[in-house]
PDB file of C-alpha atoms in Angstrom:
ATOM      1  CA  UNK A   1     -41.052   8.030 -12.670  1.00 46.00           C
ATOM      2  CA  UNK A   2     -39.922   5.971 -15.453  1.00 47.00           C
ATOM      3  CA  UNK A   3     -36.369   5.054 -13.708  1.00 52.00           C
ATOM      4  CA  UNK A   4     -35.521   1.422 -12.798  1.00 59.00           C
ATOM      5  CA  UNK A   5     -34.121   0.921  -8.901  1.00 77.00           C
ATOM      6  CA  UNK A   6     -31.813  -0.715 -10.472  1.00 82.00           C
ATOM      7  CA  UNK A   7     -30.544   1.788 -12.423  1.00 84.00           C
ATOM      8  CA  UNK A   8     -30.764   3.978  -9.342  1.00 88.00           C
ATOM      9  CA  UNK A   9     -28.385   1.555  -8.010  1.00 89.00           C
ATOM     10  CA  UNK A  10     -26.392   1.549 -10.715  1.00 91.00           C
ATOM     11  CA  UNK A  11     -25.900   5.263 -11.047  1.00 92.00           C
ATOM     12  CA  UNK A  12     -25.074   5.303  -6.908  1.00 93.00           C
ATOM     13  CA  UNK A  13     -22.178   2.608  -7.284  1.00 94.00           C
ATOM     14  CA  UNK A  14     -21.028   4.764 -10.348  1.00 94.00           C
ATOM     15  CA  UNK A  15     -20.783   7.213  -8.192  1.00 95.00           C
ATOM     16  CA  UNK A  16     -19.162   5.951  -5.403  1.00 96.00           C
ATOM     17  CA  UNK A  17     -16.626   3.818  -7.344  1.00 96.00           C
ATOM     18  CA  UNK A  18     -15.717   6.949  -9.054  1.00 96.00           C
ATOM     19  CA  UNK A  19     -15.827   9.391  -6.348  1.00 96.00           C
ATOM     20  CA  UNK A  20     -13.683   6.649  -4.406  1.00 97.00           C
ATOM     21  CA  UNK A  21     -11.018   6.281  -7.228  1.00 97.00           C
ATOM     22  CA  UNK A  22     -10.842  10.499  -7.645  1.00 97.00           C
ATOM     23  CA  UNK A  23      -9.379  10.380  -4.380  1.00 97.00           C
ATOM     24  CA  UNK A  24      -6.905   7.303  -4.881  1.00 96.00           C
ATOM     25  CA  UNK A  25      -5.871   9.212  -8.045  1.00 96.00           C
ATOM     26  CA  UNK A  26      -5.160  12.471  -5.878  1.00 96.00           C
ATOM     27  CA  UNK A  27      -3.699  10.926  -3.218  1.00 95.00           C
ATOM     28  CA  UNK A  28      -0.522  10.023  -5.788  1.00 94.00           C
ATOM     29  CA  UNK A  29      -0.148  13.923  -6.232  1.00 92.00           C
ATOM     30  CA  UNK A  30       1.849  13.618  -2.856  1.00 89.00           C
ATOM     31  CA  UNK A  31       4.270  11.791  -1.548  1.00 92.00           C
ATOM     32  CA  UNK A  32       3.335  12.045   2.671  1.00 91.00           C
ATOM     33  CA  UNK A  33       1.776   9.164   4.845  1.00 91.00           C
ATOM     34  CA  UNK A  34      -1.431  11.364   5.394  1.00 92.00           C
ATOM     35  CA  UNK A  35      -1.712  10.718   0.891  1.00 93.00           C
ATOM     36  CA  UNK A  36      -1.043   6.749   1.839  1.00 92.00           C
ATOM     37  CA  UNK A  37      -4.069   7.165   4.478  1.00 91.00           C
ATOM     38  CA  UNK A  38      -5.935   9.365   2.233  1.00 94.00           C
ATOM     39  CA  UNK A  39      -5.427   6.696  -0.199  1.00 95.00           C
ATOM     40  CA  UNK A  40      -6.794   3.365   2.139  1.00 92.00           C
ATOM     41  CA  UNK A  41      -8.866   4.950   4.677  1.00 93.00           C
ATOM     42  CA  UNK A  42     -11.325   7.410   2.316  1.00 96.00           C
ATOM     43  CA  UNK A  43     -10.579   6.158  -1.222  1.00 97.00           C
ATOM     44  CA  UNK A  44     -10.226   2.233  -0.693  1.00 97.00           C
ATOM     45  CA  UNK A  45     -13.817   1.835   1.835  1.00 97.00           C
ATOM     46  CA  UNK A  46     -15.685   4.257  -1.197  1.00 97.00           C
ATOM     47  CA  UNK A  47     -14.688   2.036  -3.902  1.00 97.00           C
ATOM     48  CA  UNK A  48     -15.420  -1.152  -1.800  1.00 97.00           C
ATOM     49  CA  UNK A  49     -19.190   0.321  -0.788  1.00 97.00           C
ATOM     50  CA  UNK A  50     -19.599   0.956  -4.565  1.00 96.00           C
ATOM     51  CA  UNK A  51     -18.823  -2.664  -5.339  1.00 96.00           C
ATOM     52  CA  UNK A  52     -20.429  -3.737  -2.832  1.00 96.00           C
ATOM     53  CA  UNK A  53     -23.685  -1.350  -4.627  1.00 94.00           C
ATOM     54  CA  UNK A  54     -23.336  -2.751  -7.653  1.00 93.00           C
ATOM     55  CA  UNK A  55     -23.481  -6.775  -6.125  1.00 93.00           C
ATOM     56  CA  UNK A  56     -26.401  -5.788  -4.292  1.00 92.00           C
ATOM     57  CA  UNK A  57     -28.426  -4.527  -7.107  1.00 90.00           C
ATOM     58  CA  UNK A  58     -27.371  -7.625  -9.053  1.00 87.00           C
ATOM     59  CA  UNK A  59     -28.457 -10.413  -6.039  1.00 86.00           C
ATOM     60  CA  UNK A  60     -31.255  -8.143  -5.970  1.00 81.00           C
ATOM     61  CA  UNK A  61     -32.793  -7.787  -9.261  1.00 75.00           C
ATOM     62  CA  UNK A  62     -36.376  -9.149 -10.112  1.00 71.00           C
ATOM     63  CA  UNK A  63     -37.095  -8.515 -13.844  1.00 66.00           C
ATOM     64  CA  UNK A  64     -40.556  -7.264 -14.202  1.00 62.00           C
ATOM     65  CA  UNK A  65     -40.826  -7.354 -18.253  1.00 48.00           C
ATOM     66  CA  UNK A  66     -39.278 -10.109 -18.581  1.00 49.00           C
ATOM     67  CA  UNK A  67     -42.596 -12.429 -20.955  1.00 50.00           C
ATOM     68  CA  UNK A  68     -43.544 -15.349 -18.872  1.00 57.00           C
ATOM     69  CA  UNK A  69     -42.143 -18.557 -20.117  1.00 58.00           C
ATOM     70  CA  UNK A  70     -43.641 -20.964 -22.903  1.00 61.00           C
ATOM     71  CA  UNK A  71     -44.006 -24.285 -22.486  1.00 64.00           C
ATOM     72  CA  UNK A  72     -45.506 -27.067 -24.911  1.00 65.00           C
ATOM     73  CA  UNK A  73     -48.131 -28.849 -22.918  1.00 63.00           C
ATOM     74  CA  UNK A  74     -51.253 -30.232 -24.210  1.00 64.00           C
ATOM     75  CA  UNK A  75     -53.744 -28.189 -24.962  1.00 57.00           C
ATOM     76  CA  UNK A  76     -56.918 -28.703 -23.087  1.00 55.00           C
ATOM     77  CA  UNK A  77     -58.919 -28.110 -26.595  1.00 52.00           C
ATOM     78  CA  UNK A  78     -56.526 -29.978 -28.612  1.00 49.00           C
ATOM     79  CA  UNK A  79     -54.490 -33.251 -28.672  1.00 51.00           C
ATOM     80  CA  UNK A  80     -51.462 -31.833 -30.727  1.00 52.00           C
ATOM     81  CA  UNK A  81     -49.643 -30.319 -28.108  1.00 48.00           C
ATOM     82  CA  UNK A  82     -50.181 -26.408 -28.718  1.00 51.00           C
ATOM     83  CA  UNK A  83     -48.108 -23.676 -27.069  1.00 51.00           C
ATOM     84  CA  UNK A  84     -49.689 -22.397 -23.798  1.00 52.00           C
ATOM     85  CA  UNK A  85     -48.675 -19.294 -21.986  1.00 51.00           C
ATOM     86  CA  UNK A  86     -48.483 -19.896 -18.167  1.00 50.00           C
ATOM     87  CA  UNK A  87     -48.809 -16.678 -16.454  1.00 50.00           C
ATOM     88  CA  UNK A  88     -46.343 -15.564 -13.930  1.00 42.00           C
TER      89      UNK A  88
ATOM     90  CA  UNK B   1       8.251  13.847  -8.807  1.00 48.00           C
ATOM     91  CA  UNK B   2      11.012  11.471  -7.443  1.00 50.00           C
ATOM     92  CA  UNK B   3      13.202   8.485  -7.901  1.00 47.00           C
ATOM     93  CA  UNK B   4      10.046   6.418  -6.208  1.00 54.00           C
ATOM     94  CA  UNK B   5       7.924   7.143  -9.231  1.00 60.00           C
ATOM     95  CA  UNK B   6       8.143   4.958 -12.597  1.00 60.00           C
ATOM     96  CA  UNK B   7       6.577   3.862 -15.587  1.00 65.00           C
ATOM     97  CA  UNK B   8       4.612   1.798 -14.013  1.00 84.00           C
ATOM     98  CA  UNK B   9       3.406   4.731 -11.560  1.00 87.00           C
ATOM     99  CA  UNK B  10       1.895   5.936 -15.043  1.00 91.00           C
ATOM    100  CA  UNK B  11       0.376   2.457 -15.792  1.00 92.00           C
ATOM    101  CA  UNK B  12      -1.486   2.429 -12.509  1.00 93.00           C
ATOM    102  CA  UNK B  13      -2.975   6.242 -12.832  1.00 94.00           C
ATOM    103  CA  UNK B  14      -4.022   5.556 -16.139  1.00 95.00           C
ATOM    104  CA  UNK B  15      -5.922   1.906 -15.537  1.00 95.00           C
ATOM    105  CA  UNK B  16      -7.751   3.886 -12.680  1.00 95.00           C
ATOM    106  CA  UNK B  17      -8.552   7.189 -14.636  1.00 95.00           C
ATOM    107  CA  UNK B  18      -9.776   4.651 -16.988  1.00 95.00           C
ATOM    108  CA  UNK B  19     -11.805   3.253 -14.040  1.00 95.00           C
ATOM    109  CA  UNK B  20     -13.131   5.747 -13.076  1.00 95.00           C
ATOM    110  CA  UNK B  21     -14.525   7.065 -16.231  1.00 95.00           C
ATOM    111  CA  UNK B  22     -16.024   4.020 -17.363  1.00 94.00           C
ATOM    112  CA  UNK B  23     -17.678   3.828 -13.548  1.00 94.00           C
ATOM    113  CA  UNK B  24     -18.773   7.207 -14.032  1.00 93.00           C
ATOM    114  CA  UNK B  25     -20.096   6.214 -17.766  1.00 93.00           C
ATOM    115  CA  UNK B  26     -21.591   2.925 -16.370  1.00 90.00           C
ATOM    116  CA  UNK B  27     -23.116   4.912 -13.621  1.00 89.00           C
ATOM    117  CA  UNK B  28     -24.958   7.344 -15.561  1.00 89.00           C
ATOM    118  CA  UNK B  29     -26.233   5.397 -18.725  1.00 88.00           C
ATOM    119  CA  UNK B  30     -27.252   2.294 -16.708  1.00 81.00           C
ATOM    120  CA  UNK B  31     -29.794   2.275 -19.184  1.00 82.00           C
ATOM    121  CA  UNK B  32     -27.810   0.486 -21.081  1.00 83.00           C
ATOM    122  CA  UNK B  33     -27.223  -2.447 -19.479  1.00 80.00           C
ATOM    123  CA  UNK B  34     -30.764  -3.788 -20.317  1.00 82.00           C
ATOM    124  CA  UNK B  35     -28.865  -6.098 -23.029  1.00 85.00           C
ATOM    125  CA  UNK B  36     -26.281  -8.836 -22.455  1.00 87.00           C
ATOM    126  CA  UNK B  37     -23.524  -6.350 -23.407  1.00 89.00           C
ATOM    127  CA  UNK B  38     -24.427  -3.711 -21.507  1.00 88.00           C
ATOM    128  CA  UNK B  39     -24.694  -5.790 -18.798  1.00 88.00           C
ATOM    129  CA  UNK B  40     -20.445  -7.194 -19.274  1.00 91.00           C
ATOM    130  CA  UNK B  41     -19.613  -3.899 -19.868  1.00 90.00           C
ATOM    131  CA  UNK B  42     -21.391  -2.852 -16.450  1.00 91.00           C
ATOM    132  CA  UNK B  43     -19.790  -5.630 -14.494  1.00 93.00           C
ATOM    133  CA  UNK B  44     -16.477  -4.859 -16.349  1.00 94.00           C
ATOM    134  CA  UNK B  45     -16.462  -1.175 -15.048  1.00 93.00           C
ATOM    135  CA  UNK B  46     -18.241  -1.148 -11.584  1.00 94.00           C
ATOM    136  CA  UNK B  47     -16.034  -4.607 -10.652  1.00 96.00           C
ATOM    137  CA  UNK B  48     -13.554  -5.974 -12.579  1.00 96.00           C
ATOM    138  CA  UNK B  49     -11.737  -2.911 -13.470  1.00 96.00           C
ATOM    139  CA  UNK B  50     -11.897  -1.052 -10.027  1.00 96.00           C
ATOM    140  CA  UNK B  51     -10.939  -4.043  -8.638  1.00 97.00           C
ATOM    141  CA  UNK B  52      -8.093  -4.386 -10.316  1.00 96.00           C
ATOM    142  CA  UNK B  53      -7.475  -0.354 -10.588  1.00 96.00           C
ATOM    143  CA  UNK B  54      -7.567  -0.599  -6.248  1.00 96.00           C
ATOM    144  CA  UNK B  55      -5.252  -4.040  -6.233  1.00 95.00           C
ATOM    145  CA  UNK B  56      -2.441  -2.166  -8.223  1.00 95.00           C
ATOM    146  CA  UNK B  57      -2.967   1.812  -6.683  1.00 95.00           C
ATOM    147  CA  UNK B  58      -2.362  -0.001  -3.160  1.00 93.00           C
ATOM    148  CA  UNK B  59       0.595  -2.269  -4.467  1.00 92.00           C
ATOM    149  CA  UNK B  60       1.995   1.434  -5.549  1.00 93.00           C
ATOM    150  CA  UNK B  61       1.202   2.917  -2.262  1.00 92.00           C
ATOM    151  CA  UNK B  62       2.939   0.196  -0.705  1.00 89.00           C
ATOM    152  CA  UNK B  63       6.014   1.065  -2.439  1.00 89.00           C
ATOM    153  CA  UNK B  64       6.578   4.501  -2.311  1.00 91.00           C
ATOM    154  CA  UNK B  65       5.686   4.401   1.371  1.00 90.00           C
ATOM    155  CA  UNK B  66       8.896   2.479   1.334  1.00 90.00           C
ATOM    156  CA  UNK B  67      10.780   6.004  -0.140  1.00 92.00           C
ATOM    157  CA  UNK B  68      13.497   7.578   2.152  1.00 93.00           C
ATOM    158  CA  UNK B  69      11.638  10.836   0.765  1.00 93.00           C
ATOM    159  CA  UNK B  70       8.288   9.256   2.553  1.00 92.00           C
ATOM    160  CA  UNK B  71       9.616   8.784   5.793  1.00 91.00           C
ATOM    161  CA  UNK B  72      11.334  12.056   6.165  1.00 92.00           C
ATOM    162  CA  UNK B  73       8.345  13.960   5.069  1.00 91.00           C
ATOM    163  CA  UNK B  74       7.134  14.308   8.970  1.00 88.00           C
ATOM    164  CA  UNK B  75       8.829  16.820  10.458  1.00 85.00           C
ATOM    165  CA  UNK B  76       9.889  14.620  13.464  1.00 86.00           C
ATOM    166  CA  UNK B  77      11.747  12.386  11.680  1.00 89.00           C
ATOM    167  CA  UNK B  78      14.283  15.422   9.841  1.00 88.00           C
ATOM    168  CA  UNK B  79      16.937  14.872  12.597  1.00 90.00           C
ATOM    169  CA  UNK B  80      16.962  11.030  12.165  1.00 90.00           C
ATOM    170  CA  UNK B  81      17.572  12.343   7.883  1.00 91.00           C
ATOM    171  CA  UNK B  82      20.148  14.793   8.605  1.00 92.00           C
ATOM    172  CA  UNK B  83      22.437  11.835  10.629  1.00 92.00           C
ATOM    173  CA  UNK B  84      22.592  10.251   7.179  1.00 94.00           C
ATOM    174  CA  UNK B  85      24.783  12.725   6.308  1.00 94.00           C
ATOM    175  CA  UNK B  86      27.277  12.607   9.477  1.00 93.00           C
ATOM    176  CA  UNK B  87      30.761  12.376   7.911  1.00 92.00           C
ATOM    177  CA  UNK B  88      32.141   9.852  10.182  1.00 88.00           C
ATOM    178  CA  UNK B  89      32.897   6.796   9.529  1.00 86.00           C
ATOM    179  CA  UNK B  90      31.761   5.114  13.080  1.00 85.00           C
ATOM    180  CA  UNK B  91      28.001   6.205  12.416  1.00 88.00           C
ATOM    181  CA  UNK B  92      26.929   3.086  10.742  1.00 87.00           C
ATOM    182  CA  UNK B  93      23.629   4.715   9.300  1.00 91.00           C
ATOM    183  CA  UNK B  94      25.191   7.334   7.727  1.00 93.00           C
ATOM    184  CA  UNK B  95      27.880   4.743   5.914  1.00 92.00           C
ATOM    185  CA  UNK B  96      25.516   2.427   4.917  1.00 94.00           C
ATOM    186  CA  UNK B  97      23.511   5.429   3.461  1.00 94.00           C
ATOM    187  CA  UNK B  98      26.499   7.361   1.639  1.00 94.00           C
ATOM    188  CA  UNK B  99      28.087   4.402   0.340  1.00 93.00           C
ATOM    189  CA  UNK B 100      25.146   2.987  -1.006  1.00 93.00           C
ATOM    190  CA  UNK B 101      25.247  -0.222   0.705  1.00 93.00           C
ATOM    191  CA  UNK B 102      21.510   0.256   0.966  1.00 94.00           C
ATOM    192  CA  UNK B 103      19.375   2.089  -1.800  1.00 94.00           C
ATOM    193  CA  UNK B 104      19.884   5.201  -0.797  1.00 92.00           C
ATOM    194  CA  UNK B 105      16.360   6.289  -1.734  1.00 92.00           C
ATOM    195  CA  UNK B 106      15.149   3.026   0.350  1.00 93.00           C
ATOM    196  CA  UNK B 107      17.015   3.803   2.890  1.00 93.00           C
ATOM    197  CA  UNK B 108      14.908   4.123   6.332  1.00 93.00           C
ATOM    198  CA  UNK B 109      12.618   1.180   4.962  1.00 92.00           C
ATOM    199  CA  UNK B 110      15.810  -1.204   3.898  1.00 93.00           C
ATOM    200  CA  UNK B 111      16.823  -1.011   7.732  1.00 93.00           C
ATOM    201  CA  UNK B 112      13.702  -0.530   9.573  1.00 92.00           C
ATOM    202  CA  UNK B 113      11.425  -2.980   7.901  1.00 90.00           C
ATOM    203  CA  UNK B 114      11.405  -6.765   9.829  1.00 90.00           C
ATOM    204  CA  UNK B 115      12.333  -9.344   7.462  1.00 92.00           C
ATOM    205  CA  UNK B 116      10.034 -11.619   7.993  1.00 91.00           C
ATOM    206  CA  UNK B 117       6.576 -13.350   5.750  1.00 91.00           C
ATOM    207  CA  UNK B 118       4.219 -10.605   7.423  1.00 90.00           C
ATOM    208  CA  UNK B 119       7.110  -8.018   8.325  1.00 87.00           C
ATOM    209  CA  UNK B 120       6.363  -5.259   5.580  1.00 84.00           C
ATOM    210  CA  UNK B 121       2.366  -5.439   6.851  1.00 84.00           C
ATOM    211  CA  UNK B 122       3.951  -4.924  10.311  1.00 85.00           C
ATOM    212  CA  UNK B 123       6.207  -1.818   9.022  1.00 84.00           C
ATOM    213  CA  UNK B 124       3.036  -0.229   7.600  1.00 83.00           C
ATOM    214  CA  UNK B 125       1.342  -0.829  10.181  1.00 85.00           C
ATOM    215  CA  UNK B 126       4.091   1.025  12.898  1.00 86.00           C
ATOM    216  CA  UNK B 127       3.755   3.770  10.197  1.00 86.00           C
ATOM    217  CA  UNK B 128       0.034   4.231  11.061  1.00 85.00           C
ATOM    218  CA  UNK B 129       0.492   4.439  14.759  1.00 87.00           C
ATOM    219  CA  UNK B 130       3.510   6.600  13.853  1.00 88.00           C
ATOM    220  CA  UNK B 131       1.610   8.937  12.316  1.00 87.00           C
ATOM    221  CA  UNK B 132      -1.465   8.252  15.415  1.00 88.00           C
ATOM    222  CA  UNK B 133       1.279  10.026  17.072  1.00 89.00           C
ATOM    223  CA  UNK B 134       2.183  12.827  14.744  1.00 86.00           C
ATOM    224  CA  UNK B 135      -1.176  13.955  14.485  1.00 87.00           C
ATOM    225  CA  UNK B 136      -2.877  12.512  17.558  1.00 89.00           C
ATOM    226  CA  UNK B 137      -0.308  12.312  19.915  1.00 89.00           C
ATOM    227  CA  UNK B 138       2.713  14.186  21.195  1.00 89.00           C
ATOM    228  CA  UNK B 139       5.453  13.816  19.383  1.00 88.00           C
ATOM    229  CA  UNK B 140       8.582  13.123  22.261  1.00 87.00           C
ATOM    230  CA  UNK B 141      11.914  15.336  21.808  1.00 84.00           C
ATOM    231  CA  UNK B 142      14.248  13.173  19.229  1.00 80.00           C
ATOM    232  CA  UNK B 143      16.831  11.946  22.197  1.00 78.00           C
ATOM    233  CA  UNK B 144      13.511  10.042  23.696  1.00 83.00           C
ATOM    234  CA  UNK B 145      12.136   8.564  20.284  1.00 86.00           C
ATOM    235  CA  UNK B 146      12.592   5.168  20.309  1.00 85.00           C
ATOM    236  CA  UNK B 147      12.077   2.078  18.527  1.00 87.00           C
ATOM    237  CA  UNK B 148       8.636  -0.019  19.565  1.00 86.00           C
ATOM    238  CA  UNK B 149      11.050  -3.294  20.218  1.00 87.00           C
ATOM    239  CA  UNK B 150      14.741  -3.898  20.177  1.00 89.00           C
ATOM    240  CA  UNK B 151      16.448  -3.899  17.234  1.00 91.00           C
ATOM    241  CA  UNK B 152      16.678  -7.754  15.837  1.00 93.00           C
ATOM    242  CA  UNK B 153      19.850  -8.836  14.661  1.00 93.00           C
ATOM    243  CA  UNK B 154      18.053 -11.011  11.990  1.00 94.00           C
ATOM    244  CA  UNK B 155      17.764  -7.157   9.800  1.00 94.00           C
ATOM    245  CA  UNK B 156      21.488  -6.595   9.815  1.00 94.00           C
ATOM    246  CA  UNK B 157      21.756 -10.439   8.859  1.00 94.00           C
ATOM    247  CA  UNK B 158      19.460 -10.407   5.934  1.00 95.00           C
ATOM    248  CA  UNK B 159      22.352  -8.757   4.394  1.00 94.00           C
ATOM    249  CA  UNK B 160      25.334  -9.444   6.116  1.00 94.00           C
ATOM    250  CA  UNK B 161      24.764 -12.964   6.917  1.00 91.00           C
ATOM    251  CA  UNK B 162      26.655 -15.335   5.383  1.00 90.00           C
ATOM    252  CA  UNK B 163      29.377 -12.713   3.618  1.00 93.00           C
ATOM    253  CA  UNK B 164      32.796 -12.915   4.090  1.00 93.00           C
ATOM    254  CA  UNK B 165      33.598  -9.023   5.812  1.00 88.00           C
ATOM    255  CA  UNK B 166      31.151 -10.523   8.120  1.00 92.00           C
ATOM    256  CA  UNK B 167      32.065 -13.566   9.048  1.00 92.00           C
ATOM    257  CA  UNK B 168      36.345 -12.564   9.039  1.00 91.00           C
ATOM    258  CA  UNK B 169      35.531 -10.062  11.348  1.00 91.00           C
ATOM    259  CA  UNK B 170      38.189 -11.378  14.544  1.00 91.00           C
ATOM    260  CA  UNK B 171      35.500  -9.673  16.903  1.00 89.00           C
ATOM    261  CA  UNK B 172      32.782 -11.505  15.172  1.00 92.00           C
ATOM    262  CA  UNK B 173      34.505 -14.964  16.544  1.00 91.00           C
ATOM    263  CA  UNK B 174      36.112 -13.914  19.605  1.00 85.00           C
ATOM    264  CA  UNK B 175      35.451 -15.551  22.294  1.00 87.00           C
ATOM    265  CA  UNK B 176      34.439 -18.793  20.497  1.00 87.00           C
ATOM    266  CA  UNK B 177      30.805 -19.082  20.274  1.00 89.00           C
ATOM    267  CA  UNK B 178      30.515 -14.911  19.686  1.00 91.00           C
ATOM    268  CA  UNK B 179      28.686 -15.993  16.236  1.00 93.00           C
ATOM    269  CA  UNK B 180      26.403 -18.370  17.226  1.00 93.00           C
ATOM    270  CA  UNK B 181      25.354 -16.201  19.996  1.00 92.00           C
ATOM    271  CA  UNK B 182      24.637 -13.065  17.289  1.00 93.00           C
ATOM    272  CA  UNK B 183      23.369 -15.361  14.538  1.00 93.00           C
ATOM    273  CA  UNK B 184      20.674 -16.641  17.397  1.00 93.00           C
ATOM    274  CA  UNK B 185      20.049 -12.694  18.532  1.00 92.00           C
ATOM    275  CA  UNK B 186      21.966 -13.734  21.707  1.00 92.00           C
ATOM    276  CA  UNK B 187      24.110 -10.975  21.791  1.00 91.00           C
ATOM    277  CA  UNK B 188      22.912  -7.541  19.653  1.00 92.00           C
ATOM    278  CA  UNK B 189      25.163  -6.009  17.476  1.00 92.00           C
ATOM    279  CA  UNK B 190      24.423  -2.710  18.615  1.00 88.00           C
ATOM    280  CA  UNK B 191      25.861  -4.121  22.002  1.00 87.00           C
ATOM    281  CA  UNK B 192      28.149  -2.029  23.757  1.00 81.00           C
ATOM    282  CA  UNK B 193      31.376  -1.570  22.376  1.00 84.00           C
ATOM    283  CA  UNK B 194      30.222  -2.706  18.988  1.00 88.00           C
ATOM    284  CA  UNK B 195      27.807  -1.256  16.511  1.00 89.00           C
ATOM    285  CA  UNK B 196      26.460   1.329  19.485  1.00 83.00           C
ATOM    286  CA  UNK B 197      26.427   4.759  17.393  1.00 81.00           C
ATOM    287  CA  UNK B 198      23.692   4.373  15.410  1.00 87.00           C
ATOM    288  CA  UNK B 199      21.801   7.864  14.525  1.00 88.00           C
ATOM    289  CA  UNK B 200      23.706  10.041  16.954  1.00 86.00           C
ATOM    290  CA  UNK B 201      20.903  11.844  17.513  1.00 86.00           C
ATOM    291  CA  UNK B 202      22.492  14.078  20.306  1.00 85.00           C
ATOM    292  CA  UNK B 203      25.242  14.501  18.168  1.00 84.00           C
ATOM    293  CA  UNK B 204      23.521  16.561  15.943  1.00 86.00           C
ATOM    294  CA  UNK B 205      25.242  20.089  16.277  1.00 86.00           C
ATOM    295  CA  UNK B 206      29.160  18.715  16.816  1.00 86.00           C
ATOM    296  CA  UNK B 207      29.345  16.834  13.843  1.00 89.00           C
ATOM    297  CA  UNK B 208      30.180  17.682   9.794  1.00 90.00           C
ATOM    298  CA  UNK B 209      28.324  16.729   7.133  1.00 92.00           C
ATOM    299  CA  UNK B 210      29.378  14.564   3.620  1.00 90.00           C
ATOM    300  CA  UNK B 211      28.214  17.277   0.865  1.00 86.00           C
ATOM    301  CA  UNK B 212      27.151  14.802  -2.326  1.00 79.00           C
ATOM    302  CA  UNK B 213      30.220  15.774  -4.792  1.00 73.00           C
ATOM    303  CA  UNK B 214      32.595  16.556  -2.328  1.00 65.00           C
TER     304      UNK B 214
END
């Protein structure tokens, strides 16, 4: 499967920010104090989880493809300071 | 829709339709945020803008919970709207409300809310275990529906403090000291003999009515 979990991640807080702000957005169709709990009990803990998603995914990331670093050091065969590759 | 709703009603549903399609578009092409832009754009739509799209729908909520139209939408609360309409003049509600010496369409809130740094948390708040009781509860017949804690003089002196029909009242004064003692919530001004019918409740079926235009 050629998906990231990242992007898994991604497409879940999507989801739940979205779903979470379909409901805030119905909830002003009515004017009643079951729309107002609607509104902060169901639309206000979705959006926060989906936040909450997205932070995750970013604390957790680990690129994979990212190429290893270059430094200049000196080369072991040479004096003049070549480019080496230190593998990650 | 009602007097509650505004232009800036409009403002708030369209940041968080915005929201949510960006969210959505984030969500499902989070391909794209392999590159430095994609990755702003990301953190634009799955943080900054629901963030700000939640901040300003609540702010909204806030303020048409404070609508006379919100807190007469529960059926056990229709009695306490009709007594705005009493056409007497001792049944302080119902002048305050006709005359439009509150907003009319804030009227329940401009009364009931406690004026204080936390005191519109604290309404909301009551609301919630109001409606505990609506939907979880029993609701009690309207004669035994009663407020959580007496009624503080401090909300009839946010606006009457300090202004002159207040403070020439004779009974207001009289016996000396009278003022201090309902400035300091000593003595309540729905004390006997003074303020005491307030919704006239009971009332209900022996009164008239003010018609608007009449």
């Amino acid at each position: 499967m050629s998906t990231q979990p990242i992007e898994c991640r991604l497409k879940g807080a999507g989801v739940l920010v979205g779903l979470g702000l379909l409901v805030q957005l119905v909830s002003f169709s009515w004017l009643h104090p079951l729309a107002f709990s609607v509104f902060l009990v169901i639309g206000c803990p979705l959006v926060a989880a989906g936040i909450i998603v997205y932070l995750v995914s970013l604390l957790r990331y680990h690129p994979q493809s990212i190429a290893p670093p270059r430094i200049r050091r000196p080369s072991s065969s040479s004096e003049d300071g070549e480019l080496d590759t230190i593998q990650a | 829709m009602g007097p509650e709703t505004g232009p800036g009603l409009w403002l708030v549903i369209g940041i968080m339709a915005l929201s949510l399609v960006l969210a959505l578009f984030v969500g499902f092409r989070a391909g794209l945020t392999r590159d430095r832009r994609g990755k702003m754009f990301a953190f634009v739509g799955l943080f900054i803008l629901p963030v700000l799209a939640v901040w300003l729908g609540f702010r909204e909520q806030m303020t048409r919970a404070e609508s006379t139209r919100f807190c007469l939408s529960c059926h056990a609360m229709s009695d306490w709207g009709k007594s705005l309409y009493i056409d007497d003049p001792s049944v302080f509600p119902a002048v305050h409300f006709q005359n439009h010496l509150i907003p009319a369409d804030h009227a329940c809130y401009t009364c009931h809310t406690t004026y204080t740094f936390f005191g519109p948390l604290k309404s909301k708040i009551e609301g919630l275990r109001h409606m505990y009781v609506e939907y979880l509860g029993t609701i009690p017949p309207p004669a035994k529906i009663k407020l959580y804690t007496p009624y503080d003089n401090r909300e009839c002196l946010y606006c009457h403090g300090g202004a002159r029909d207040f403070l020439q009242v004779d009974k207001h004064n009289k016996p000396a000291g009278e003022m201090a003692k309902i400035m300091s919530n000593q003595v309540s001004c729905m004390a006997a003999n003074c303020h005491d019918t307030i919704h006239a409740i009971e009332d209900l079926k022996d009164v008239t009515f003010w018609k608007r235009g009449k």
